[in-house]
Short mmCIF file of C-alpha atoms in Angstrom, two decimals:
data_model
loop_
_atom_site.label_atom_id
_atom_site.label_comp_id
_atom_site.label_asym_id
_atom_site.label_seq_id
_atom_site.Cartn_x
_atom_site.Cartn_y
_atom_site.Cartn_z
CA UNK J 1242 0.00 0.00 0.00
CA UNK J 1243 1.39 3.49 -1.35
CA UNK J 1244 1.96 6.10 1.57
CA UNK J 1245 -0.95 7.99 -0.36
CA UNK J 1246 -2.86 5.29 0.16
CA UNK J 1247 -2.32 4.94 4.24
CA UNK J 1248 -2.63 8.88 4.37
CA UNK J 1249 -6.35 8.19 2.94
CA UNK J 1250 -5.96 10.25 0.05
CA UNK J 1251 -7.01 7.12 -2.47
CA UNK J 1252 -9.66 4.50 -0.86
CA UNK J 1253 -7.52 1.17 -0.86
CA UNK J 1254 -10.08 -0.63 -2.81
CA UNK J 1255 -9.37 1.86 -5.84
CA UNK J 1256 -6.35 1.00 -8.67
CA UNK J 1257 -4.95 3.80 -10.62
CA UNK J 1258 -3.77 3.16 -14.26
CA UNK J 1259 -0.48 4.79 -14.62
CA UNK J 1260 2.26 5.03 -17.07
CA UNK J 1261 4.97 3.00 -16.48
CA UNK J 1262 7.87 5.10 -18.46
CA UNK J 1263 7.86 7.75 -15.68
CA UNK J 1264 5.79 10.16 -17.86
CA UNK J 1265 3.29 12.61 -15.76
CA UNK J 1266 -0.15 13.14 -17.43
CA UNK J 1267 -2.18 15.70 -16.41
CA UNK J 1268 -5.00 13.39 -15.80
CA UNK J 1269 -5.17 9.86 -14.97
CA UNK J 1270 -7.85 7.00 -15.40
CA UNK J 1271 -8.53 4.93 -11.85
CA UNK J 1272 -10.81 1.86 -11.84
CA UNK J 1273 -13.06 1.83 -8.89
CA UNK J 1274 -14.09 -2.29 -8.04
CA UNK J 1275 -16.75 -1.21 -6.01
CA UNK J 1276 -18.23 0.98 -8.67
CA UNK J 1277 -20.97 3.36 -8.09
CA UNK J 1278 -24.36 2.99 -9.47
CA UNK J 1279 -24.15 3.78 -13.35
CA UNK J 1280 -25.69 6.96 -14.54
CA UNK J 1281 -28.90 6.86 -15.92
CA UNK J 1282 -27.61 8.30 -19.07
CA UNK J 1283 -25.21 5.26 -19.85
CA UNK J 1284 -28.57 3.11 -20.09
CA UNK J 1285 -29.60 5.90 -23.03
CA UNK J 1286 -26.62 5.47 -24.69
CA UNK J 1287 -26.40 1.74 -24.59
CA UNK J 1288 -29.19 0.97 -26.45
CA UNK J 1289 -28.43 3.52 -28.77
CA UNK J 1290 -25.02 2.09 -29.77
CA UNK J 1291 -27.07 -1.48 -29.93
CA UNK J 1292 -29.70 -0.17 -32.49
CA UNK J 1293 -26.44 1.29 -34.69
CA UNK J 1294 -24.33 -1.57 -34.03
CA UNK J 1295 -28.12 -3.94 -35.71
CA UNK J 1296 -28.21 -1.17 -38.06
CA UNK J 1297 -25.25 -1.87 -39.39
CA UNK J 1298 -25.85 -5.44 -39.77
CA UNK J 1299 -29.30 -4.70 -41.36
CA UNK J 1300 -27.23 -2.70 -43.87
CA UNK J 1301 -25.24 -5.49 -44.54
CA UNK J 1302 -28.61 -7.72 -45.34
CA UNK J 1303 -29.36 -4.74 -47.79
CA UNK J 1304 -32.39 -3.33 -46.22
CA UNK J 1305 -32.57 0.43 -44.90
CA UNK J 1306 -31.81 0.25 -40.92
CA UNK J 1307 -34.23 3.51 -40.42
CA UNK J 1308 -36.88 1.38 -42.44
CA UNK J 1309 -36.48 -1.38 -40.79
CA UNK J 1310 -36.87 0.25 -37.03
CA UNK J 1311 -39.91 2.74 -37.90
CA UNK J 1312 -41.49 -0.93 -39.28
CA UNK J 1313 -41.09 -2.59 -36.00
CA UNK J 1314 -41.85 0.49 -33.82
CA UNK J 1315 -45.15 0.83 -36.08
CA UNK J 1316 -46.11 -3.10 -35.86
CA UNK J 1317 -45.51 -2.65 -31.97
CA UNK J 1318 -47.33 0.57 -31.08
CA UNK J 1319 -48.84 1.89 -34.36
CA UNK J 1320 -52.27 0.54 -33.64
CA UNK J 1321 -54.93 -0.54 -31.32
CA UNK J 1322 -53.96 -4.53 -32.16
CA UNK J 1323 -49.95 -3.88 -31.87
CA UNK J 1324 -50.24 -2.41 -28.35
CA UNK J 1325 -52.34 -5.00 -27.11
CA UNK J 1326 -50.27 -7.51 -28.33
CA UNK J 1327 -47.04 -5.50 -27.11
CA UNK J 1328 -48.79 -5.92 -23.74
CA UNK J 1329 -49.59 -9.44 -24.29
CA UNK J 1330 -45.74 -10.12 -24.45
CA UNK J 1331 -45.21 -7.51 -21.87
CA UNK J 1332 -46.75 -9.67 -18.88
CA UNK J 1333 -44.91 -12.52 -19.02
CA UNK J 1334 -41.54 -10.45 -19.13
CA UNK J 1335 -42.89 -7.96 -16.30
CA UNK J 1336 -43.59 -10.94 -13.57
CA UNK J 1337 -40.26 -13.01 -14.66
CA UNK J 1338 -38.32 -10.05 -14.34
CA UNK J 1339 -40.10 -9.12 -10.93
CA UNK J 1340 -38.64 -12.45 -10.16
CA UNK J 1341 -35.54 -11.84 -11.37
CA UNK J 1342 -35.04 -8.39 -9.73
CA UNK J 1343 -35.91 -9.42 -6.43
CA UNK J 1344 -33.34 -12.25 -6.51
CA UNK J 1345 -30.28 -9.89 -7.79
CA UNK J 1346 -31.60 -7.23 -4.68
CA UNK J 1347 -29.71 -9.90 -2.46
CA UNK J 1348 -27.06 -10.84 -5.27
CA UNK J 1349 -28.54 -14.17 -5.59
CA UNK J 1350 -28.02 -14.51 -9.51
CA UNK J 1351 -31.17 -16.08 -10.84
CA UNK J 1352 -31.22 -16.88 -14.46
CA UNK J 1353 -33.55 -20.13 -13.47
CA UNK J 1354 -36.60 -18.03 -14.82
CA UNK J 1355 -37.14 -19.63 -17.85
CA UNK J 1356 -37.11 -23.13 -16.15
CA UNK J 1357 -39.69 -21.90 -13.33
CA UNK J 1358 -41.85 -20.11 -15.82
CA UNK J 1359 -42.21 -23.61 -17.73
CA UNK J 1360 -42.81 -25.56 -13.86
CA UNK J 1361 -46.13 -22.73 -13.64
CA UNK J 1362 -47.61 -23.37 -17.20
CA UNK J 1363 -47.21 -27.60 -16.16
CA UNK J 1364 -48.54 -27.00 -12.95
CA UNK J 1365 -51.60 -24.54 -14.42
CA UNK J 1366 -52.00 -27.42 -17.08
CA UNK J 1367 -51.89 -30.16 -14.79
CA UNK J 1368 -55.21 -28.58 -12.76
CA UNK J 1369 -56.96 -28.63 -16.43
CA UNK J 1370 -56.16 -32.01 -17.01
CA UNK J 1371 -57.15 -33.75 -13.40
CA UNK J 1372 -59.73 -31.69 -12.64
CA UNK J 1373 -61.50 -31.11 -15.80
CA UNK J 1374 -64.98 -29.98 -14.96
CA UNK J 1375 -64.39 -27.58 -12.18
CA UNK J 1376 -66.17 -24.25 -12.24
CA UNK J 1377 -64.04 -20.48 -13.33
CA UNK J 1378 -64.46 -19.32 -10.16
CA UNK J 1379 -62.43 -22.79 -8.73
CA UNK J 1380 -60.37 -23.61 -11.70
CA UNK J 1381 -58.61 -20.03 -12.11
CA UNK J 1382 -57.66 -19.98 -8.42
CA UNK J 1383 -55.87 -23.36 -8.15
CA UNK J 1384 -54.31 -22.81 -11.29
CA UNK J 1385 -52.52 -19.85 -9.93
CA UNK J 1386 -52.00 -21.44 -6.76
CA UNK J 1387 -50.01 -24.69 -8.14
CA UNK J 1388 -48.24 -22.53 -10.54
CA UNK J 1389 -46.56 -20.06 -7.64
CA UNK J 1390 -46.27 -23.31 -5.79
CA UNK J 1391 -44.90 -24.89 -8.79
CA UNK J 1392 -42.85 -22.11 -9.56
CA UNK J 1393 -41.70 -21.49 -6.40
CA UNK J 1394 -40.40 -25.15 -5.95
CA UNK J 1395 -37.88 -24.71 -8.88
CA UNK J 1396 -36.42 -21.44 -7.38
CA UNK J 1397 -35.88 -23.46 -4.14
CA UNK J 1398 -34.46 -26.41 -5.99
CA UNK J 1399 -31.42 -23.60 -6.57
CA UNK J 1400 -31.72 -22.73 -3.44
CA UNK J 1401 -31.18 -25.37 -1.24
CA UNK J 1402 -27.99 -26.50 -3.10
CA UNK J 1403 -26.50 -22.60 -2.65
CA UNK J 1404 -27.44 -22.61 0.58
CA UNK J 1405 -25.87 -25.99 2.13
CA UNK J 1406 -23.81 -27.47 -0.58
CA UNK J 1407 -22.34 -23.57 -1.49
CA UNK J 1408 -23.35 -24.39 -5.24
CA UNK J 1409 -22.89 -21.37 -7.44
CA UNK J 1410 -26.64 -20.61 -8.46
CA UNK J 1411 -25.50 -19.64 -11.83
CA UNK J 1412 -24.87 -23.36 -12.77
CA UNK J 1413 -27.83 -25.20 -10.70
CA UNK J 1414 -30.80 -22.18 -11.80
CA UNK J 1415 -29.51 -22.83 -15.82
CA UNK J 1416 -29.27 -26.43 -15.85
CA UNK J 1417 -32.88 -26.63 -14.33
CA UNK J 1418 -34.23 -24.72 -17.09
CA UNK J 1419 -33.30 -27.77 -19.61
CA UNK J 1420 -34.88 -30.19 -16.81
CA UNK J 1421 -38.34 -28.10 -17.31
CA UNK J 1422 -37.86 -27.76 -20.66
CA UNK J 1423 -37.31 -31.55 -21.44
CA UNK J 1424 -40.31 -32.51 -18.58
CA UNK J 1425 -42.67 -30.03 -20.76
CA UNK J 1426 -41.67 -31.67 -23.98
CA UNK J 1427 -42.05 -35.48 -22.27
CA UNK J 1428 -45.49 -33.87 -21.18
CA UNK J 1429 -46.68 -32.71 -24.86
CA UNK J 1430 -45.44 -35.44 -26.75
CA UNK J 1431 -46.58 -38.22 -24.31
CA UNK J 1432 -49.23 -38.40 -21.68
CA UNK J 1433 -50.78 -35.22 -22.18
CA UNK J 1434 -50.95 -35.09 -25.64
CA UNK J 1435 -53.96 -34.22 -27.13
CA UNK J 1436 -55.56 -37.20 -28.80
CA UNK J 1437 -57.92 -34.94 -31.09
CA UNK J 1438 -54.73 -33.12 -32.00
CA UNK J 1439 -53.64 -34.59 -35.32
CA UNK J 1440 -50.42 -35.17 -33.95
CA UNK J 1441 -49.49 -32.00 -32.48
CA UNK J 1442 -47.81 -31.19 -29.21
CA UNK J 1443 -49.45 -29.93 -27.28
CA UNK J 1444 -52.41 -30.92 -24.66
CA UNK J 1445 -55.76 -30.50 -24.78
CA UNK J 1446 -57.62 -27.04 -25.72
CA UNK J 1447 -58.25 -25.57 -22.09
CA UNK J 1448 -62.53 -25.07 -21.59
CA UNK J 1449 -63.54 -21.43 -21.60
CA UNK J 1450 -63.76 -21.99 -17.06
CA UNK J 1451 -60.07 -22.70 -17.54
CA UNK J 1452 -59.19 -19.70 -19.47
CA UNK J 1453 -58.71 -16.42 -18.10
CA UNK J 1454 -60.57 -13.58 -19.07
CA UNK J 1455 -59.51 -11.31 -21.85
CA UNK J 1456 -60.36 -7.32 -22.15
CA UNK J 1457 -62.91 -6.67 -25.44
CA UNK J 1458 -61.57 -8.64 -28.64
CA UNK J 1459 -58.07 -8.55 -28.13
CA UNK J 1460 -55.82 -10.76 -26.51
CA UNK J 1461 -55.14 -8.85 -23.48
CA UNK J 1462 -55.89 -11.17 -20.36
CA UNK J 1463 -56.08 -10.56 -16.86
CA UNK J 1464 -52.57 -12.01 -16.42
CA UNK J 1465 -51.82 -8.04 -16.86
CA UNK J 1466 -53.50 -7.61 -13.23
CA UNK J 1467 -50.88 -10.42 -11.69
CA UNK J 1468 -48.16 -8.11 -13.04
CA UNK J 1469 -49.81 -4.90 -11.46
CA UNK J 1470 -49.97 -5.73 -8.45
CA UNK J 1471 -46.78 -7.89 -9.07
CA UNK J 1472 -44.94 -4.29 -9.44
CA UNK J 1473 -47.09 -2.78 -6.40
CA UNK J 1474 -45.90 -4.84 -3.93
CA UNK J 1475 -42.51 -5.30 -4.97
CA UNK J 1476 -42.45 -1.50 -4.76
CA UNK J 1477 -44.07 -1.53 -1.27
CA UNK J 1478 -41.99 -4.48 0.32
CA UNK J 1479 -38.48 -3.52 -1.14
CA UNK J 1480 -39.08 0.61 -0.30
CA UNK J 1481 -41.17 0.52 3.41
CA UNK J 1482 -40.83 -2.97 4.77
CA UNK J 1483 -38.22 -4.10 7.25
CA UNK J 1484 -38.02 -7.63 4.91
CA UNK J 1485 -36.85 -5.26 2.16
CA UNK J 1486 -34.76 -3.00 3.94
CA UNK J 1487 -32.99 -6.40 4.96
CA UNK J 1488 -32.59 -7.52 1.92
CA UNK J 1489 -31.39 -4.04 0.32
CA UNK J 1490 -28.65 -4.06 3.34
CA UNK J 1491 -27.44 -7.93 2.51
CA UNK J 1492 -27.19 -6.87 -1.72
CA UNK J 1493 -25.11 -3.96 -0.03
CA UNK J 1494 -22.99 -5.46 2.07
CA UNK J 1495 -23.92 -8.95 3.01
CA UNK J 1496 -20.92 -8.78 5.88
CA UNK J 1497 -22.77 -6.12 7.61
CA UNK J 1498 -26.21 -7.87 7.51
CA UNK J 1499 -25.01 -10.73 9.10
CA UNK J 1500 -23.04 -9.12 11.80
CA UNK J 1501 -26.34 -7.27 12.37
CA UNK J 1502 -27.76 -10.32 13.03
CA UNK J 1503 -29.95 -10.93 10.02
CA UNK J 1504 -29.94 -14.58 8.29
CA UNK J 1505 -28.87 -14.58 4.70
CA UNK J 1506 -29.40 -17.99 3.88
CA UNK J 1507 -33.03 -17.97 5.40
CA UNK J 1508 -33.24 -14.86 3.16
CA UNK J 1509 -31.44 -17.06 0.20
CA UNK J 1510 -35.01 -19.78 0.47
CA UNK J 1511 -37.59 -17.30 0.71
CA UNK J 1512 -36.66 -14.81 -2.30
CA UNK J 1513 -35.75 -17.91 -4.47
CA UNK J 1514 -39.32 -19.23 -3.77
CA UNK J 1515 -41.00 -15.91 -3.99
CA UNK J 1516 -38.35 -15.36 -7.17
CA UNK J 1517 -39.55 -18.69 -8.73
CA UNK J 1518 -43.18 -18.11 -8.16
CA UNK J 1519 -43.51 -14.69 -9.93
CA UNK J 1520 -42.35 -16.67 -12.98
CA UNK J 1521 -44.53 -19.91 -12.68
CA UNK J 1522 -47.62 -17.44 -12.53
CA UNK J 1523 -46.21 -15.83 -15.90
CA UNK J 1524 -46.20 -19.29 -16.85
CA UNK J 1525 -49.46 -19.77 -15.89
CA UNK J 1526 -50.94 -16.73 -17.55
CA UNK J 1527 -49.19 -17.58 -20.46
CA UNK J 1528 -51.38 -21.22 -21.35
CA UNK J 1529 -54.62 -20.03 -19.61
CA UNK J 1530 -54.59 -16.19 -21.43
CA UNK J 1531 -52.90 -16.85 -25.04
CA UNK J 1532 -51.73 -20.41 -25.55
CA UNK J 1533 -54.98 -22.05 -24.01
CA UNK J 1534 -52.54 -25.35 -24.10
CA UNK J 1535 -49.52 -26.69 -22.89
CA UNK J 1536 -47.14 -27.08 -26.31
CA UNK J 1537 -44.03 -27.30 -27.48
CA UNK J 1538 -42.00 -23.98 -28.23
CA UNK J 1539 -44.86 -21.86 -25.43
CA UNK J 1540 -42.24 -19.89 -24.32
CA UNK J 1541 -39.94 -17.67 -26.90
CA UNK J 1542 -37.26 -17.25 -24.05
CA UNK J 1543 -39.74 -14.73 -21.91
CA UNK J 1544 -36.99 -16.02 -18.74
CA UNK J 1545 -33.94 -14.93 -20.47
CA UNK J 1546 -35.18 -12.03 -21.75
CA UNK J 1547 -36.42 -11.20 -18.36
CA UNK J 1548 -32.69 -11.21 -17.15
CA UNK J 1549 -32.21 -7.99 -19.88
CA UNK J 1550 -35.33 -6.49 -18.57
CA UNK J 1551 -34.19 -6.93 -14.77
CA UNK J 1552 -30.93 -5.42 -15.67
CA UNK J 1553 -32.18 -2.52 -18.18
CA UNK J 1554 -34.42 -1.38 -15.46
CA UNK J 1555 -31.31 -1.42 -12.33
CA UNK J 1556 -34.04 -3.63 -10.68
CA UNK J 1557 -36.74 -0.21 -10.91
CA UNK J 1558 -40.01 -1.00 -10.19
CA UNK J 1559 -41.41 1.70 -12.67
CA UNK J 1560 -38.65 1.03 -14.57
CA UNK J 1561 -39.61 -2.69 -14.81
CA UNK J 1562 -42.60 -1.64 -16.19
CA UNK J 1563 -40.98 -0.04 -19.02
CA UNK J 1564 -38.49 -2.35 -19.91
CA UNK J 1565 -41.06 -5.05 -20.41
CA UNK J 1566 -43.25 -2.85 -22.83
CA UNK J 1567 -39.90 -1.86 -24.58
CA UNK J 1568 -38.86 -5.94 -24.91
CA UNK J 1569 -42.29 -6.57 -25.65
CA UNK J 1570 -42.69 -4.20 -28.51
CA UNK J 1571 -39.16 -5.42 -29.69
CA UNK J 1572 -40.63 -8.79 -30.05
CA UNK J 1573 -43.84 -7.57 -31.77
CA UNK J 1574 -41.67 -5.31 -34.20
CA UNK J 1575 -39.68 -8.49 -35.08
CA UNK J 1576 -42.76 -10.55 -36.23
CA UNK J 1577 -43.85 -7.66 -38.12
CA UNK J 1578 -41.19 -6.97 -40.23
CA UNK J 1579 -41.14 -10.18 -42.15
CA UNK J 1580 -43.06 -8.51 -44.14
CA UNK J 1581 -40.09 -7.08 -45.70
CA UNK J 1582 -38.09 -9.93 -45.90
CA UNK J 1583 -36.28 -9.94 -42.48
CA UNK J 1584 -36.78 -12.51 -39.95
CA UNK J 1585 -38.55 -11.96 -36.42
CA UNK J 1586 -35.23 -13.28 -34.95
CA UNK J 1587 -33.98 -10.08 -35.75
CA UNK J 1588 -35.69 -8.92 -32.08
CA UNK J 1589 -33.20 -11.00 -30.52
CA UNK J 1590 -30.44 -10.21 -31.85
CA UNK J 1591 -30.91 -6.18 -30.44
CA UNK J 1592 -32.18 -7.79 -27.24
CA UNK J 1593 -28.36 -9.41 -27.38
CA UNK J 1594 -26.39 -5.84 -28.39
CA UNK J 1595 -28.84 -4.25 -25.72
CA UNK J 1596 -27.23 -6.76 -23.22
CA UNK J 1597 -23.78 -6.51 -24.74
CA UNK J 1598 -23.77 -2.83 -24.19
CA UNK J 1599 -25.48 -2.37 -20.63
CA UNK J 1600 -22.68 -4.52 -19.62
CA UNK J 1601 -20.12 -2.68 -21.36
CA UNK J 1602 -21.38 0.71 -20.08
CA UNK J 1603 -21.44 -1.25 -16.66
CA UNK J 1604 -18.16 -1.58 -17.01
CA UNK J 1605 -16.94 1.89 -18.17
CA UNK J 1606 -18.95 3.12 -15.54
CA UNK J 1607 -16.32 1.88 -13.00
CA UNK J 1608 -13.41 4.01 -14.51
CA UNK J 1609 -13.12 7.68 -13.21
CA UNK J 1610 -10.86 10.55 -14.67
CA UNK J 1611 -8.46 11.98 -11.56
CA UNK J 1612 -6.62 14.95 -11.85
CA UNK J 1613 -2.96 14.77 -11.10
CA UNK J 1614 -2.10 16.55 -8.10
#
């Protein structure tokens, strides 16, 4: 440690880039490990750069980048059916990156989503396919009960490994996904295949009592009131509870938190199961609201995208909100511009550069400019 350093003049924790050859700049870059929060402008810029780093790709494929984005941005909010449908996607990104979110508050690094989302729709399905002729008003209920629980159950599954076996989540949360994904597939293509289906995967059409609701002629379903009050509480708990000003201290410094006496790993179970739940009731709306079926393919990646969302929004309630309608137009704008020849994959691939370049400005935001004294 530099006698700078021991004076207090530079925090320990910070390195300074300097010259090697003895030369004195005027200025000189330092990289901070701790990092401050980014500024809300490097979020701005970040998707900018994606949409010109696509755009020059697009120009590559020989189509007009401008063209191309007014196209999507039209197909996604330019009309009464685009918005609803923007919404439509919106829901199932909104609850799965509420899920998200409040696992990264305590740095528990969820990417299990996807995987717990798929345990909800099984779990809604299962309820259809037991207990065929119950009523709405008893069908709807228990389908959103066994999906949380559902849900809920995978999140733990990471948890309990983390917890006493100190297994990184990262591994344990991704490799469930494929378990979920390969029990839905068993599911379609086996016992609960529809036998009226000519062959398709997928189970049987749910009963209008098994469906939810949907606002005029559009798709919209009540799943958008899960997400509501989703964001609501999330907003409540995390801001004005003493649960979430625990669990703000332990993503800040989980050293202090448990010398004050709070208990991480208790912490670790609950948000994993409250984590996992938010995204097995996506799951849920998703086959009662749009699919009305389990099938093969029902989810385009809403729990990886979700991980974008969570991270575009710096775990925001109302920013949550925003992302999702953002992602959710993006995938909207992507089916509509195969109408010009470009595929709808084309939403994923500025999801990715979105991604690339949050983390990039992430990065840069750790670096600050010194002046030499």
């Amino acid at each position: 440690m530099s006698e700078q350093q021991m004076a207090g003049t530079i925090p320990p924790e910070t390195k300074s880039i300097k010259l090697e050859s003895g030369i004195r700049l005027p200025y000189r870059f330092e990289i901070d490990p701790a990092g401050r929060e980014s500024p809300w402008w490097i979020t701005i810029v970040s998707i900018v750069l994606a949409l010109v780093a696509c755009g020059v790709f697009i120009t590559l494929n020989g189509m007009n980048p401008i063209t191309v984005y007014a196209k999507m941005l039209k197909g996604a909010f330019g009309s009464s059916f685009g918005l609803t449908e923007t919404l439509v996607k919106a829901i199932p990104l909104l609850l799965c990156g509420l899920g998200v979110s409040i696992a990264y508050r305590i740095s528990v690094w969820n990417i299990g989503a996807e995987g717990q989302f798929l345990a909800g729709a099984m779990a809604a399905t299962a309820v259809t396919i037991y207990f065929p002729h119950l009523p709405m008003y008893m069908s709807i209920p228990l389908m959103v009960v066994a999906s949380i629980a559902a849900g809920g159950l995978w999140g733990l599954l990471t948890a309990i490994p983390r917890i006493y076996f100190q297994v990184n989540e990262l591994i344990t949360s991704l490799m469930l996904n494929y378990v979920a994904l390969l029990a839905l597939n068993y599911a379609v293509f086996g016992p609960w295949k529809d036998p009226k289906g000519f062959n398709f995967p997928g189970s049987p059409m749910f009963t209008a009592a098994q469906s939810l609701p949907t606002f005029g002629a559009s798709r919209l379903h009540l799943g958008i009131l899960f997400a509501v009050i989703g964001v609501l509480l999330y907003a409540f708990v995390i801001r004005y509870t003493r649960w979430g000003y625990e669990l703000r201290l332990i993503g800040a410094n989980a050293e202090a938190a448990r010398n004050a006496g709070i208990r991480i790993s208790r912490h670790v179970m609950v948000v994993m199961i409250i984590s996992g739940g938010l995204a097995g009731i996506a799951g849920m709306g998703e086959v009662s609201g749009v699919a009305h079926r389990l099938m093969y393919g029902l989810s385009p990646g809403y729990g990886y995208t979700a991980i974008i969302v969570a991270w575009l929004a710096k775990l925001n309630p109302l920013s949550l909100v925003v992302s999702s309608v953002l992602f959710g137009g993006l995938i909207v704008g992507g089916y509509s511009v195969q109408t010009i020849g470009l595929p709808s994959s084309i939403s994923s691939m500025i999801q990715g550069a979105i991604l690339f370049f949050l983390i990039a400005g992430g990065m840069a935001g750790k670096f600050r400019i010194r002046r030499n004294s």
